[in-house]
Amino acid sequence: MENYLSKLNKEQYEAATCVDGPLLILAGAGSGKTNTMTHRIAYMIQDKGISPYSILAVTFTNKAAREMRERVEGLVGSCRGMWIQTFHSACLRILRSNADRLGYTNSFVVYDPVDQKALVKSIAKELHLDDKKFPPALFLGVISSAKNKGKDAEKFKSEANYSVNAKTYAEVYELYEKQMKKNNAMDFDDLILNTVKLLIKNPDVLAEYQERFKYIMVDEYQDTNMLQYKLVRLLASGHKNICVVGDDDQCIYQWRGADIRNILEFEKDFPGTKLVKLEQNYRSSGNIINAAHSVIVKNSARKDKHMRTSAADGEKIEYYRADDDKEEARWIGEKIKASMRNNPDLHYSDFAILYRNNAQSRRFEDSLSAKDIPFQVLSGMRYYDRAEVKDMIAYMRLVVNPMDDVSLLRIINTPRRGIGAKKIESLQALAKLSNCSIFEAMKSMEVGKELTDIYDSLLIEKENMSVEEIYDILLDRSGYAEALKEQGKPETDAKLENILEFKSDIQEKQAEAEKNGEAFTLENFMEGIALASDIDNHDPNQDAVAMMTLHSAKGLEFPVVFMPGMERGLFPSYRSLDKPDGVEEERRLCYVGMTRAKEKLFMSSAEMRMLYGRTDITIESQFLREIDKQYLVGMALYDRKSRTVDRYDTDRVYDDSVYVSPISIINQIKARPKKQTLAGIDVKPGDRVDHAKFGEGLVLEVDGNIIRVQFEEGAKNLAKDMAPLTKIE
């Protein structure tokens, strides 16, 4: 054991051998915190003779808990009786033995999100609520947020204001809680909320667990929310042998409820706390560590610490300002190729591209594919494989081919149109019996008339419309974008960003076709997507460039890291600019990104960026200015003399209007003046009409919404409710 402890540095040894009383370990990026924690547990068991039964170690993921247990058992053998678990699994164990104290049986079930959604849906139906205005996900988001703030239905109702929506949320929450209790069920948020309730209301139960867990350790303490904080304080208030490990500089999940005050104010919560700072970095070169520090010190809400490394200074951070985002992606691809040529020891898996939001990945997927560089999107799926993007692809495929049953079944009730499983079964049965498509069966049974009417019109009008116009109509009139907006979930913006990135894709493909003198039709656009979508994701074990969001990169490391999109409004995100602590969290995210790099860090921005169907001139991120210039080379912003505008004039008031949210773009599409049509106007053969593109014409036939008009260039079938037509009186 002595030899093993001798491998720790001075600060790690100090933390690992401090057992009694409150201990705060500030573990900077790459400082070996997991190693320190496992050494500490091993020291407690082997050197101090503490029973594993008395130890509780809590972390956030099953993977982290498994890794910690394996490492401890590798040092001291079996540690039976010790709890090394996630917050949720630890609470579940406590509740299994004591749920009867809260009015449940100990055999209660745990509802997953699908179960929760079904329950909320039935409650909304009982209350006669419009599921378009109040989708189940909206209620579940409100309920989850309330529970994570420690508010049960009764407390939420007492604090609800008198707006119609607030009272509706309170009513649904109240019925949800009653039904859950009746069903002897809890959801994941209940596991922690009910454990806290149990311990507060039952002093004997609290005393039992305080006596058992004489030593408590909490990993990633900066990520704890209010409920988790309460739970830890309750359990540790007995013996006060509480050790928390974390890094305030890496608190990047406040949007999920994490409260940075938990780690910043730990010493106030537990007087007499011993503070140990792990400031030795074992991951990155000197220049990278110092550059990252020069950024993070600009935050006011942080503990003072300065990471150091015994590694060489290494290469400086290279910054590049591209003309546009397409060139930025090309530059990154070329840098990867050049690095591979210059260093034969490098593999593609040594490279990572870390971006602020998922919608950025499309550009890099295209660029790396063109250069035959293998890649894998680790923060989710390929752009075209994401659920919301596949939904819009399905919508567009039906314009090309209404016989496509697979695409129709994907979106037939997305968003919800009241077409449930039984009705879909009836439609499929009729389609099979009549040997027709499900689309035709829908028309025959007059099911989903709103949807079939949209396609009837588009099938007539598609030849007269651009691909972008077709997309905008589907986005608007299908109700898909509106339904996403109403969900109000943390990931809503990301989904809207992804479906709006489709507009960028359409515009670029159209410009490319026009440049080549080719026709750009919906059919050839969809064919191109089909080919792109058929490329399989790379296996995680394959040699491939890793692509992911900055949030997903936490805890990982790579020899070479690229951080593109260093622009105000993109990073820091437009969502953070109007929040007091928003930019500070974005700065912590920048710090996390920079410290993922071991040997080389590239940062870039684009003078012009196309995003969400808009092309804008950008302003370089303030985080670039904050990097000490002695650690930065390349197209350094400090050295430019040719620009007519100083992009880093700190006294200048920037116009952030170009950095609009995806929701505002959706609203712009909806608010766009509608073309004048003949919808609702009586038209008969012999009438004369005027078309915005084809000029005056004579109506030959009228069949419901479809009219046939003779123009000078020939006869055309048009949709009354979409074609830009006026009647000539």
XYZ file of C-alpha atoms in Angstrom, residues 285-295 297-298 306-307 309 312-319 594 599-603 624-634 636 638:
43
model
C 1.029 20.758 -22.882
C 2.082 23.961 -21.127
C 0.810 26.358 -23.781
C -2.654 24.778 -23.808
C -2.962 24.821 -19.999
C -1.780 28.428 -19.729
C -4.025 29.591 -22.566
C -7.068 27.915 -21.008
C -6.234 29.497 -17.652
C -5.992 32.953 -19.228
C -9.609 32.533 -20.341
C -9.694 33.591 -14.831
C -12.082 36.129 -16.386
C -3.902 27.768 -11.410
C -3.268 24.532 -13.280
C 2.049 20.867 -15.918
C 6.865 20.800 -22.300
C 5.268 24.000 -23.588
C 4.504 22.295 -26.875
C 2.974 24.031 -29.858
C 1.004 27.219 -29.508
C -2.719 27.367 -30.212
C -3.335 28.011 -33.891
C -6.201 30.323 -34.824
C -9.565 23.770 -24.604
C -0.761 18.231 -27.738
C -2.328 20.591 -30.263
C -5.328 22.904 -30.227
C -6.796 24.641 -33.277
C -9.480 27.331 -33.000
C -10.479 34.618 -28.386
C -9.573 38.053 -27.095
C -9.226 36.640 -23.597
C -6.502 34.168 -24.598
C -3.093 35.543 -23.649
C -1.572 36.281 -27.048
C 1.780 34.720 -26.119
C 0.053 31.323 -26.455
C -1.649 32.043 -29.787
C -0.335 32.000 -33.366
C -1.762 32.038 -36.873
C -4.068 36.368 -34.732
C -4.331 41.263 -32.513
